[in-house]
Coordinates of C-alpha atoms and ligand atoms in Angstrom, one line a residue:
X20 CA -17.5 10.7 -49.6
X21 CA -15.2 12.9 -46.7
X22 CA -14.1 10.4 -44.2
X23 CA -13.5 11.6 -40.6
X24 CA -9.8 12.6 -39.9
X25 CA -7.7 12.4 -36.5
X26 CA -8.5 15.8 -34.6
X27 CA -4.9 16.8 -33.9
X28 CA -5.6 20.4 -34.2
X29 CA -8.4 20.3 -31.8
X30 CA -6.7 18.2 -29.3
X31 CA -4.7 20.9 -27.9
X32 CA -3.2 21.9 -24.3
X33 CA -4.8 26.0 -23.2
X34 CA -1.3 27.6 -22.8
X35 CA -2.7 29.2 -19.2
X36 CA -4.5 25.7 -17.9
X37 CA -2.2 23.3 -19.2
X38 CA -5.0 21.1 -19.3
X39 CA -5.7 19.3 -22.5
X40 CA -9.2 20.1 -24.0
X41 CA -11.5 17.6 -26.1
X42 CA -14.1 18.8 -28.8
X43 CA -17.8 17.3 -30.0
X44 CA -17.3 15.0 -33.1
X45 CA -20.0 16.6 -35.4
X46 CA -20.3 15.9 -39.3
X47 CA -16.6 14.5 -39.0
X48 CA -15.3 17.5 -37.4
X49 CA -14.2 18.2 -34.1
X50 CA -16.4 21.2 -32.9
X51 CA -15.8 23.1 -29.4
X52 CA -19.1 23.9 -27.6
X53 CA -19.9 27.2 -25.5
X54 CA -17.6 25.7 -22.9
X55 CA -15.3 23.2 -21.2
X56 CA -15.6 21.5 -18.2
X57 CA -13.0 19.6 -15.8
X58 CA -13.2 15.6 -15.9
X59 CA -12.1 15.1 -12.4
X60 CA -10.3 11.6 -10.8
X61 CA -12.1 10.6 -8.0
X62 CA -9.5 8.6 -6.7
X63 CA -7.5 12.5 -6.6
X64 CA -10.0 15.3 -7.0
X65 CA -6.2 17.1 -7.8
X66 CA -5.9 15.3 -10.8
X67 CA -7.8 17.0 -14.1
X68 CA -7.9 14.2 -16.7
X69 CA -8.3 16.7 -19.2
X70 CA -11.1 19.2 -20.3
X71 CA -14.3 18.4 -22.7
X72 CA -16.5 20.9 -24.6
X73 CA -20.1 21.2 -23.4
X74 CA -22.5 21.1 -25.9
X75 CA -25.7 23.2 -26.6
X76 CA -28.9 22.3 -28.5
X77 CA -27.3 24.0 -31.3
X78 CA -25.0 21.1 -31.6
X79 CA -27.4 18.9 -31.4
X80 CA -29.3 20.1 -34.3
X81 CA -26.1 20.7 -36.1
X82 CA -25.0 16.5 -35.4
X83 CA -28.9 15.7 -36.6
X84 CA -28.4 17.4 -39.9
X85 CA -25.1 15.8 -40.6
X86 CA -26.6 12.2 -39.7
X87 CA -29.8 12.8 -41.3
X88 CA -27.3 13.6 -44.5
X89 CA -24.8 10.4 -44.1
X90 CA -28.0 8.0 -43.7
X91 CA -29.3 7.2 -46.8
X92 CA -25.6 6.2 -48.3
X93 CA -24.8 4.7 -45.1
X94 CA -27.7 2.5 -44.6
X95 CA -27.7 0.5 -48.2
X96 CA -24.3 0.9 -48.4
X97 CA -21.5 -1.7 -48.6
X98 CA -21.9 -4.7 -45.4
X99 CA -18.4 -5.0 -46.0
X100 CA -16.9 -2.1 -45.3
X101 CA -19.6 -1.6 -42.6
X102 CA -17.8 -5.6 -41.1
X103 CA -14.4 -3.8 -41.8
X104 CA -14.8 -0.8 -39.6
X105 CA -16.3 -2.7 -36.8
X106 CA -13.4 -4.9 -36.6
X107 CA -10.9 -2.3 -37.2
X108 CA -12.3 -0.3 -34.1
X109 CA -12.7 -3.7 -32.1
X110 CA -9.0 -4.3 -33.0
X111 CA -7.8 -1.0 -32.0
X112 CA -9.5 -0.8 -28.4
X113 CA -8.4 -4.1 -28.1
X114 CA -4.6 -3.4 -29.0
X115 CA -4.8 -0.1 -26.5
X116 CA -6.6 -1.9 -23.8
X117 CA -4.2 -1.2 -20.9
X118 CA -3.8 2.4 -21.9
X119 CA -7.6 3.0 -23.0
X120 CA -8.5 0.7 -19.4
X121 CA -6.0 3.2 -17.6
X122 CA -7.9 5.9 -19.0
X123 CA -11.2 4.7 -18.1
X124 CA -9.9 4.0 -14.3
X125 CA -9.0 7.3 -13.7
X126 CA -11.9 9.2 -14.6
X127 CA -14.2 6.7 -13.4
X128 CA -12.5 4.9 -10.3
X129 CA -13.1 1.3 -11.0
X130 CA -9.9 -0.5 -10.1
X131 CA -7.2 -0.9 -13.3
X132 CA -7.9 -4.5 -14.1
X133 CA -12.0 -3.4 -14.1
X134 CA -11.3 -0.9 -16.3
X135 CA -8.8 -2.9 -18.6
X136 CA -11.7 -5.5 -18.8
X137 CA -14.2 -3.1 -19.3
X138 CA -11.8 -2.1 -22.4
X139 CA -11.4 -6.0 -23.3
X140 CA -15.1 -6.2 -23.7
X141 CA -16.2 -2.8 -25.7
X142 CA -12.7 -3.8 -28.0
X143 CA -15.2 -8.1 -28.2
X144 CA -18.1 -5.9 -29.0
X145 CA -17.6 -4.4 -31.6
X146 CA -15.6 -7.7 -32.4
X147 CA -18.7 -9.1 -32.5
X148 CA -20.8 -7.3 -34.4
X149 CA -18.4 -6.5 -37.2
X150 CA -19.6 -10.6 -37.8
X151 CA -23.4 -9.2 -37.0
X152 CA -23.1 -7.0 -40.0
X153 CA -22.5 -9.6 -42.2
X154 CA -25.5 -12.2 -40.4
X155 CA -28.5 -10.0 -40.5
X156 CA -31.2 -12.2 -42.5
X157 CA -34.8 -12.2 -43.2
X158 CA -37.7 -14.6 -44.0
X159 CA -39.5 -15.8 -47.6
X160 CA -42.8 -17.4 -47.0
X161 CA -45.4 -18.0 -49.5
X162 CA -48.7 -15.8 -49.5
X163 CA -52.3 -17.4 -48.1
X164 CA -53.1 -15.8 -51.4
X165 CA -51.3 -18.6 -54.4
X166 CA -48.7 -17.1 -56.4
X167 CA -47.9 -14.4 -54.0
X168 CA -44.8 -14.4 -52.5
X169 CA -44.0 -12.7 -49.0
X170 CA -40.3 -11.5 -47.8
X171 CA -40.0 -10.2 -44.5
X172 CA -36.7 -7.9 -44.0
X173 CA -35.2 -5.9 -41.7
X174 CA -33.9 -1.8 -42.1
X175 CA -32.4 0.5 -39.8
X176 CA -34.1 2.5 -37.8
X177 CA -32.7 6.1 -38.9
X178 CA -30.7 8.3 -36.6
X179 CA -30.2 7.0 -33.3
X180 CA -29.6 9.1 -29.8
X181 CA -27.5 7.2 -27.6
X182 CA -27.9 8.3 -23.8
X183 CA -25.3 6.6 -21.3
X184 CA -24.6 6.3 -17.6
X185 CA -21.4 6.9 -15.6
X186 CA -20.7 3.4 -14.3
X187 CA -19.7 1.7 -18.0
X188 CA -18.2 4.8 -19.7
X189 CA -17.0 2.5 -22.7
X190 CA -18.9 -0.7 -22.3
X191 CA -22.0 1.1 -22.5
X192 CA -21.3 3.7 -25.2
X193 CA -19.7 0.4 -27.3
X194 CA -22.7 -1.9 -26.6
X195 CA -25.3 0.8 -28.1
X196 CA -22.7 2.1 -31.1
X197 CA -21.5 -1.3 -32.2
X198 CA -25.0 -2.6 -33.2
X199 CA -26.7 0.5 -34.7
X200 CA -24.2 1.4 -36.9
X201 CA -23.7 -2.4 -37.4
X202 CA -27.5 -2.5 -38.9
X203 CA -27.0 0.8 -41.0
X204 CA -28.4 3.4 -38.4
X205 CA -26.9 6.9 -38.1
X206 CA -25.9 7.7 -34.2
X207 CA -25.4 10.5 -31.3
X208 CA -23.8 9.6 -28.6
X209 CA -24.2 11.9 -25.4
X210 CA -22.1 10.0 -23.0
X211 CA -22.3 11.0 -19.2
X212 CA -21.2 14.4 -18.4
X213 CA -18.9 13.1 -15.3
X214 CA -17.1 10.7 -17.5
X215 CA -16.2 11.9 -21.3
X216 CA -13.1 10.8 -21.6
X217 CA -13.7 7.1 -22.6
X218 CA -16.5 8.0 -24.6
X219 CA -14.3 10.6 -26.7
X220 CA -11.5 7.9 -26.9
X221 CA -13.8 5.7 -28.5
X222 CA -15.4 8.5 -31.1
X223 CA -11.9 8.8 -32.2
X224 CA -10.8 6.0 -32.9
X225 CA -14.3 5.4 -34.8
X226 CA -13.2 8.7 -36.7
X227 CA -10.2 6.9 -38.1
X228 CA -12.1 3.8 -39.3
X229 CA -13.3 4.7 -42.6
X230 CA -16.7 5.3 -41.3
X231 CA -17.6 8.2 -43.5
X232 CA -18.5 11.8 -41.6
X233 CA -22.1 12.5 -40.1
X234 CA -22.1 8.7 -39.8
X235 CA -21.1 8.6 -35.6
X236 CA -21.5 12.0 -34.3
X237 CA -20.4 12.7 -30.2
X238 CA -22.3 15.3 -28.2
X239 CA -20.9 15.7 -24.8
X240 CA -22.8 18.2 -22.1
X241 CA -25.1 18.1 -19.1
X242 CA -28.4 15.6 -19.7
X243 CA -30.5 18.2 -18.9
X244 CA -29.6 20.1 -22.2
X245 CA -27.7 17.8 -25.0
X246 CA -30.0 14.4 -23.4
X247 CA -32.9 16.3 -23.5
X248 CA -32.2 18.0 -27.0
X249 CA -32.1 14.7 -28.6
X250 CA -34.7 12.9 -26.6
X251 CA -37.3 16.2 -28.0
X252 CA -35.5 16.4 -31.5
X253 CA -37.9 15.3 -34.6
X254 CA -35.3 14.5 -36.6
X255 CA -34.4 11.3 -34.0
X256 CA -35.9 8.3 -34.8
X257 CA -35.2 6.7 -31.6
X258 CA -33.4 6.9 -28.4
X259 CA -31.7 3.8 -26.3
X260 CA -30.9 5.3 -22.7
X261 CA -29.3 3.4 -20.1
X262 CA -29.6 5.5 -16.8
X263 CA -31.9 5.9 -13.5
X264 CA -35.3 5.4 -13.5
X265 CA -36.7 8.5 -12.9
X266 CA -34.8 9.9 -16.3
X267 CA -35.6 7.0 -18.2
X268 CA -40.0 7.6 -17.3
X269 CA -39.3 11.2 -18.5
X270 CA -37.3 10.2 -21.8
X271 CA -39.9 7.1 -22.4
X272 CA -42.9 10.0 -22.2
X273 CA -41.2 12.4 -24.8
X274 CA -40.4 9.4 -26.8
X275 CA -43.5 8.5 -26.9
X276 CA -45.1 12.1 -27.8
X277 CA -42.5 12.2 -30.5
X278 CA -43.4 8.7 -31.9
X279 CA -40.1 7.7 -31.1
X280 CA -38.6 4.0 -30.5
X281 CA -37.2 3.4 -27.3
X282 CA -35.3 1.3 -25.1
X283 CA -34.4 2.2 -21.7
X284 CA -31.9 0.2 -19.1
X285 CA -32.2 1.4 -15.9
X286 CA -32.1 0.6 -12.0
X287 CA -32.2 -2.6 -9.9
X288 CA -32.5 -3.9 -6.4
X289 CA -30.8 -7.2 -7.1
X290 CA -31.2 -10.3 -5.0
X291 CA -28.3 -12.6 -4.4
X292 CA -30.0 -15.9 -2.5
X293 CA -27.3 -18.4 -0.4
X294 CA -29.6 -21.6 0.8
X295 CA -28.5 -23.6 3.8
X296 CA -27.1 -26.2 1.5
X297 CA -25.2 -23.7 -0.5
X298 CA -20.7 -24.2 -0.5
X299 CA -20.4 -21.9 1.9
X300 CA -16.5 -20.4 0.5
X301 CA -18.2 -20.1 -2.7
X302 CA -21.4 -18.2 -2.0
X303 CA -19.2 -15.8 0.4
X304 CA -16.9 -14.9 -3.1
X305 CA -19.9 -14.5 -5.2
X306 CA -21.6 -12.6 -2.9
X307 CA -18.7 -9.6 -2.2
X308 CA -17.9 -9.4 -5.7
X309 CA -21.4 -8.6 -6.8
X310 CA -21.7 -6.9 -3.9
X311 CA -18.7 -4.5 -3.9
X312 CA -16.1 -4.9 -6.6
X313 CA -16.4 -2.3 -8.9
X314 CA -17.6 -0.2 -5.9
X315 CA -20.7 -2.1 -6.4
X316 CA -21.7 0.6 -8.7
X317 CA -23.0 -2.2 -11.2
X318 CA -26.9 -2.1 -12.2
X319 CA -26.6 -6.1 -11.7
X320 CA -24.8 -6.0 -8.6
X321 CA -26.1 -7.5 -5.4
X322 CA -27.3 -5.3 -3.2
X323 CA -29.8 -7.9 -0.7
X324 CA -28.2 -10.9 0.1
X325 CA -31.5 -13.1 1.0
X326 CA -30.1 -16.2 3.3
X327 CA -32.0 -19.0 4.5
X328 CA -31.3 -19.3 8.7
X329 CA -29.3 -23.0 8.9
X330 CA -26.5 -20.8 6.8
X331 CA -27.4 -16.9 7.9
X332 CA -24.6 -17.3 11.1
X333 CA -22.3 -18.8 9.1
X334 CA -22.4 -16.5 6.5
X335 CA -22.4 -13.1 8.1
X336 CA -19.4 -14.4 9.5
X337 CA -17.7 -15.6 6.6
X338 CA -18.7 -12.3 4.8
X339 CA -17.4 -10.1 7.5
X340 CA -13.5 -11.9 7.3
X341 CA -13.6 -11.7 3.6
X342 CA -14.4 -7.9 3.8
X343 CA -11.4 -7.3 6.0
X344 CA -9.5 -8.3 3.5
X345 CA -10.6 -5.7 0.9
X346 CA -8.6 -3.0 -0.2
X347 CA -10.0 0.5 -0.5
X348 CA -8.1 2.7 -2.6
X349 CA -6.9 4.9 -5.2
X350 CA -8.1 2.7 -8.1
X351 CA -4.8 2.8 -10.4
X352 CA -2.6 1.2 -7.6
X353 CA -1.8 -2.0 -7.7
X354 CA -3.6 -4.1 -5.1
X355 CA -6.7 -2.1 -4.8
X356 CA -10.0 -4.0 -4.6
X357 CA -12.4 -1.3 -4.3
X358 CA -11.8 1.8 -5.8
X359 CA -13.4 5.2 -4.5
X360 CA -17.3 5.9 -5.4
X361 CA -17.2 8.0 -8.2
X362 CA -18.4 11.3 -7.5
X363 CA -19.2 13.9 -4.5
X364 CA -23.5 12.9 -4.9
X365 CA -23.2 9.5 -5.6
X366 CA -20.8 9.2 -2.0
X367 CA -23.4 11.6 -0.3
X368 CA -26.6 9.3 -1.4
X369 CA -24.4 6.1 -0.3
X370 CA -23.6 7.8 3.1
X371 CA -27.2 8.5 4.1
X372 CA -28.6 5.2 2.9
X373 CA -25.9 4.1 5.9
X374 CA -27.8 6.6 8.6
X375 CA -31.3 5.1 6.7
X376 CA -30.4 1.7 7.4
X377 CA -29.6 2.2 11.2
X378 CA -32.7 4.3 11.4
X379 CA -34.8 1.8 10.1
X380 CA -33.6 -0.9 12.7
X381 CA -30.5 -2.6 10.8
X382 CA -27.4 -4.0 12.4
X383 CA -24.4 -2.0 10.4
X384 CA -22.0 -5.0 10.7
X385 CA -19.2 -3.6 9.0
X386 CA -17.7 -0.4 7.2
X387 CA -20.1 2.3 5.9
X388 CA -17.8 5.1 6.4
X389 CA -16.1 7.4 4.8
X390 CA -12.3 6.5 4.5
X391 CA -9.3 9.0 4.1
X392 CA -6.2 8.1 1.7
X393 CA -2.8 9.8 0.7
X394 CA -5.3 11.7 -2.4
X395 CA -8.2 13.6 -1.4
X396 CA -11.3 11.0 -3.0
X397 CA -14.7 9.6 -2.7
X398 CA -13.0 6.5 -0.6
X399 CA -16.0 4.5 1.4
X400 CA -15.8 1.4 3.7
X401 CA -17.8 -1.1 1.9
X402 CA -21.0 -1.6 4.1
X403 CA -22.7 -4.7 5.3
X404 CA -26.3 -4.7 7.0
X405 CA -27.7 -7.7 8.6
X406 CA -30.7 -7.7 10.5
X407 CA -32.6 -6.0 7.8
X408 CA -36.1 -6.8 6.4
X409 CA -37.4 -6.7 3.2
X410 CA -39.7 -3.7 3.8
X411 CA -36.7 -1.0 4.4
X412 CA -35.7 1.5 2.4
X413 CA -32.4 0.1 2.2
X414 CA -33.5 -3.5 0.7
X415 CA -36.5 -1.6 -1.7
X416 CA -34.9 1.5 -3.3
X417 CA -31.4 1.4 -5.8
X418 CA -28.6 2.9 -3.2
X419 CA -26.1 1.9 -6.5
X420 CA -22.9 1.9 -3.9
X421 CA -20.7 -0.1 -2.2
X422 CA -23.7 -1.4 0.5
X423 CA -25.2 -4.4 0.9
X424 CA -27.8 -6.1 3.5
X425 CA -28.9 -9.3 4.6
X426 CA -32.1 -10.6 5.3
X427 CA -32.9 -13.8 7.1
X428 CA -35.2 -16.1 5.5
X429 CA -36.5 -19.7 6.7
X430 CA -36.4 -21.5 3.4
X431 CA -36.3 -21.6 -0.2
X432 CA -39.7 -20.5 -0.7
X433 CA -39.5 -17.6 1.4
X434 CA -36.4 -16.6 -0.1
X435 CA -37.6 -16.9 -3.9
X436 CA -40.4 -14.5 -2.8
X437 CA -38.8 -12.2 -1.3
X438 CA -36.2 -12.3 -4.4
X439 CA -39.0 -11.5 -5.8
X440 CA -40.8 -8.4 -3.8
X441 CA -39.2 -5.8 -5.3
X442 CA -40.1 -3.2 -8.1
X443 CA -36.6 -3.9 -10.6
X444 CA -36.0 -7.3 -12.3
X445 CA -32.6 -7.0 -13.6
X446 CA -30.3 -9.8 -12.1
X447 CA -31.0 -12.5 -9.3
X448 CA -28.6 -15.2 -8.3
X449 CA -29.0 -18.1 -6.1
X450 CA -26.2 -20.4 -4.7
X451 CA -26.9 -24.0 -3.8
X452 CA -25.8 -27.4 -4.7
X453 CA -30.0 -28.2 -5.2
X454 CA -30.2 -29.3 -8.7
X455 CA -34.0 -28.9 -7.8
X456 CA -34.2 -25.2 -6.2
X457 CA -31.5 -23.9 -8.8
X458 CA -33.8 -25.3 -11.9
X459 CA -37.2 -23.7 -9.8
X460 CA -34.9 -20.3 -9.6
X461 CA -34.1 -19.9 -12.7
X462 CA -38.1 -20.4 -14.2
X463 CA -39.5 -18.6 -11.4
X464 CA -37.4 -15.6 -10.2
X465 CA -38.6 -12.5 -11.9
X466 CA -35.7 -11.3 -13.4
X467 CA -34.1 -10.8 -16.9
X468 CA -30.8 -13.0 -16.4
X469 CA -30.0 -15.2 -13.9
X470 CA -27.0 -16.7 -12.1
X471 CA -26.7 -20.1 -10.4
X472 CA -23.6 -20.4 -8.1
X473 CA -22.3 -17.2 -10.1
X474 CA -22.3 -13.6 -9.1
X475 CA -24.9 -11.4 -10.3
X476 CA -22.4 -9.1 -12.3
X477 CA -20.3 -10.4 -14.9
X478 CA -22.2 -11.1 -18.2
X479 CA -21.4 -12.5 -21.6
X480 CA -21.5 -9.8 -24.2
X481 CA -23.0 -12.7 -27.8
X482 CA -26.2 -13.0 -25.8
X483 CA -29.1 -11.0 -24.8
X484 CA -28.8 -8.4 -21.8
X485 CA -31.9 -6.8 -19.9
X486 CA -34.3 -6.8 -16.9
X487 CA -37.9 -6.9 -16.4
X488 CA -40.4 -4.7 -14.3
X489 CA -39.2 -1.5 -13.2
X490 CA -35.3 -2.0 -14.6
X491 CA -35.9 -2.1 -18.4
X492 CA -38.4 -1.3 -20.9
X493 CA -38.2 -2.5 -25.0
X494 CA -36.5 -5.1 -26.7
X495 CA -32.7 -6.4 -24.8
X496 CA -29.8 -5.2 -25.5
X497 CA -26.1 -7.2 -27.1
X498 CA -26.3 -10.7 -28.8
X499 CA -27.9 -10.9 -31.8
X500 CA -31.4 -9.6 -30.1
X501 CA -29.9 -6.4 -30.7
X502 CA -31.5 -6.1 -33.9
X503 CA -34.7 -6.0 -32.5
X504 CA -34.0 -2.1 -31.7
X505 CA -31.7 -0.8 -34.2
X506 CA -33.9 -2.3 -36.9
X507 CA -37.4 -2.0 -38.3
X508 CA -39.1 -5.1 -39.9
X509 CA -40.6 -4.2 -43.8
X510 CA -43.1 -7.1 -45.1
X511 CA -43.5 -6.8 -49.2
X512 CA -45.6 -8.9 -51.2
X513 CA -45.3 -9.6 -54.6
X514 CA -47.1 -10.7 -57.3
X515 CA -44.8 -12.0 -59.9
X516 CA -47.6 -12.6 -62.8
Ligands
NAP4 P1 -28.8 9.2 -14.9 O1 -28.6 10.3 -14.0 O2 -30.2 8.7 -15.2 O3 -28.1 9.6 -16.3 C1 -28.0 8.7 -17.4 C2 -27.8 9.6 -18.6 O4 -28.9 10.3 -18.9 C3 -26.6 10.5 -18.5 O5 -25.9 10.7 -19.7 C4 -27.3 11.8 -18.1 O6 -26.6 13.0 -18.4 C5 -28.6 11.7 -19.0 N1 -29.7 12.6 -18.6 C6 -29.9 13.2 -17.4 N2 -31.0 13.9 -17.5 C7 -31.5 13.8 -18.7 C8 -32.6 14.3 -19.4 N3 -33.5 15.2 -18.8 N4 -32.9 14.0 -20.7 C9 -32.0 13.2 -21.3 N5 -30.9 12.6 -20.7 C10 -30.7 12.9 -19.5 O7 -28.0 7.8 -14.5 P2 -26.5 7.7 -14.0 O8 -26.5 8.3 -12.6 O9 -25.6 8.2 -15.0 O10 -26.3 6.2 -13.9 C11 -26.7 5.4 -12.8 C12 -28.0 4.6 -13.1 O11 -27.8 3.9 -14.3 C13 -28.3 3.6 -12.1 O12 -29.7 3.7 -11.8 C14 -28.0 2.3 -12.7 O13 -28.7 1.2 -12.2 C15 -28.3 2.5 -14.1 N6 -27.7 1.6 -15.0 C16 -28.4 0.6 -15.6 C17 -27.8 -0.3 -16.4 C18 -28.7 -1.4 -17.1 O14 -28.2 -1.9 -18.1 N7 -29.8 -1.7 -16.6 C19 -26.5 -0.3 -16.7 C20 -25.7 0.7 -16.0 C21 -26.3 1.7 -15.2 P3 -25.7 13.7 -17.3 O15 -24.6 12.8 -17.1 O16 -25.2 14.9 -17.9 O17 -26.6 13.9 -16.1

């Protein structure tokens, strides 16, 4: 069978832009598209990281055919050499962390250390599931019916599209890849259109792993055409998306018109609770770094900070000193905090949740404007409301920047429900030293992980990850539950008389 070979030819510099240009992996080739579009730093809109090819739906049915090819070998074929690629990808990422985290900061504007550990954790995924290969098991039970004897085993799924947001440009892409091809699926990745580089970085070095052609396929273009290509495309057996809500609805309806598995990640509106007997130090650091670090464009960072009143002065205060301290800046220099926001919409939509929030009543305590630096960027003064009530705008709908607001509650109970009066369920936290209201938070908040005394952001990547109600729809995601997607379950009988 062809293995996939470095694209040396294709990774070229245009002679009039100087500007290298990146290609679609298809069928173990690297295939331009109609065209090529600019992946811009935000932390310099000067700076062109390089250019990537912009696929059609013709390269979408072309990456289709070569997966529907490379899926029947692929899927029964050797668990060992499926373990050995994993690891050998896992081990590169993980050898080129600084330069692949490097990468990732500049085209996304998470500071360097975010990126690098972003990088550390796709390299400990696919770490880990070179190991998943090797653990997938099933069940033998004996019929109701004597002498009959039932086994219960898991398949892949087929060819999988994988559809991935700006904020995680290699976590993401990693934590969908690692486990389908893990479990013998064929995949597509359409990575965000504003962030290809990481993505491509991480199809090539999966096209030197001995992970035969057709096998990983990358389609990079706009959502609306390569996202929606796959998402409509018969030959797709099922689509894991990790986006906003309102594209994840749309992709869950075609899905299921095309009889289609799917699992979808989306939003959240997530709820970070500080109780009166809380350590007040502590609650103030795990409340700005899920608030803000990574320009609190997270889908578990905290975005209301729900604090009971004995605390609330305390806290604003404490909150406001540690936010002077924050750096806002180009995210590759050294002693950044907050890097810029990553593009021109996403600062627009952060800007007018700040007008929102002062129209609806709130007290803008600090920052929440837009900040000039020696590079032309997306740079924003993180933002803190207090004064704000659960019913505004600002405290109900996913602003997904560096803005955060308080809301004064009497007590643990009133804080729980509010917590809980919102339409996502991703991540909740709650700081206290109460053995008793940490154990009644964690069985009775309505969210799909939970962090006591920790921030909301910031999860392990060997157990499951996912949210409830309006933030996630089908089976979780990482850990060994990720199985529960990128397979399907077979029952046989058999009758051995
Ligand atoms: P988005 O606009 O929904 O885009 C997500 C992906 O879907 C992108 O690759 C996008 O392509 C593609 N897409 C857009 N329109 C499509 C269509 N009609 N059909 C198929 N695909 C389409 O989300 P985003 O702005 O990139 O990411 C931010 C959102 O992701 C936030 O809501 C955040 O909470 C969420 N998120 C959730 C999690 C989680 O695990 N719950 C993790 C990270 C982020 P283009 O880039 O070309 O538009």
């Amino acid at each position: 069978m062809k293995t996939l070979q470095r694209d040396s030819l294709n990774e070229r510099k245009d002679s009039s832009m100087k500007t290298l240009q990146h290609d679609n992996l298809i069928a173990g080739e690297w295939k331009k598209g109609a065209s090529y579009s600019p992946n811009i730093n935000p932390s310099n809109l000067a700076d062109v990281v390089a250019e990537y090819t912009q696929g059609d739906a013709g390269d979408v049915d072309a990456a289709v055919a070569a997966a529907t090819a490379a899926f029947p070998a692929w899927a029964t074929g050797s668990i060992q050499a499926r373990s050995d690629a994993l690891d050998k990808i896992g081990t590169e990422i993980l050898a080129r962390r600084d330069e692949l985290g490097t990468l990732l900061s500049r085209e996304e504007g998470k500071t360097k250390p975010e990126g690098i550990g972003e990088v550390t954790r796709a390299g400990q995924i696919f770490k880990f599931f070179a190991g998943e290969c090797l653990r997938l098991s099933g069940e033998l039970l004996p019929s109701v019916r004597p002498g009959i004897s039932v086994e219960i085993t898991r398949e892949p799924v087929g060819v999988v599209g994988l559809i991935t947001p700006w904020n995680f440009p290699m976590a993401i892409p990693a934590w969908k890849s690692a486990p389908a091809l893990a479990f013998g699926n064929c995949v597509i990745l359409k990575p965000a259109d504003i962030v290809p580089a990481s993505a491509w970085a991480l199809a090539e070095i999966i096209s030197r792993s001995g992970i035969p052609a057709g096998v990983f396929n990358l389609v990079m273009g706009r959502g609306s055409v390569i996202g929606d290509a796959m998402v409509r495309h018969a030959g797709v057996h099922a689509i894991s998306f990790t986006g906003s809500v309102g594209v994840g609805q749309r992709i869950a309806e075609a899905c299921v018109q095309g009889h289609k598995k799917v699992q979808l990640e989306m939003g959240g509106k997530n709820p970070q609770v500080v109780l009166d007997d809380a350590d007040l130090g502590k609650a103030v650091e795990l409340s700005v770094q899920s608030a803000f670090y990574a320009t609190g464009q997270r889908c578990t960072a905290a975005s209301r900070l729900i604090v009971t009143e004995g605390i609330y002065s305390k806290f604003i205060d404490a909150v406001e000193r540690r936010m002077a301290k924050l750096t806002v800046g180009d995210a590759l220099a050294q002693g950044t905090d907050i890097g810029p926001v990553s593009s021109q919409s996403q600062l627009e939509q952060d800007l007018s949740y700040i007008e929102i929030g002062q129209r609806e009543g709130a007290t803008l305590a600090v920052g929440g404007e837009r900040l000039t630096r020696a590079t032309e960027g997306f740079f924003m003064a993180p933002a803190l409301f207090s004064e704000s009530s659960a019913s505004m705008r600002i405290n109900r709908e996913e602003i997904f920047g560096p803005v955060a607001s308080v809301i004064r509650v009497k007590d643990y109970d009133e804080a729980l429900a509010t917590a809980n009066d919102t339409a996502f369920g991703l991540s909740a936290g709650i700081a206290t030293t109460s053995l008793k209201h940490a154990t009644h938070f964690k069985r009775h908040c309505q969210a799909g992980m939970v962090m006591v005394n920790l921030p909301t952001a910031g999860v392990d990547y060997h157990v499951p990850f996912g949210g409830r109600k309006g933030s996630s729809y089908g089976p979780r995601e990482q850990g060994r539950y990720a199985q529960e997607f990128f397979t399907t379950v077979k029952t046989a009988y058999t009758d051995p008389n």
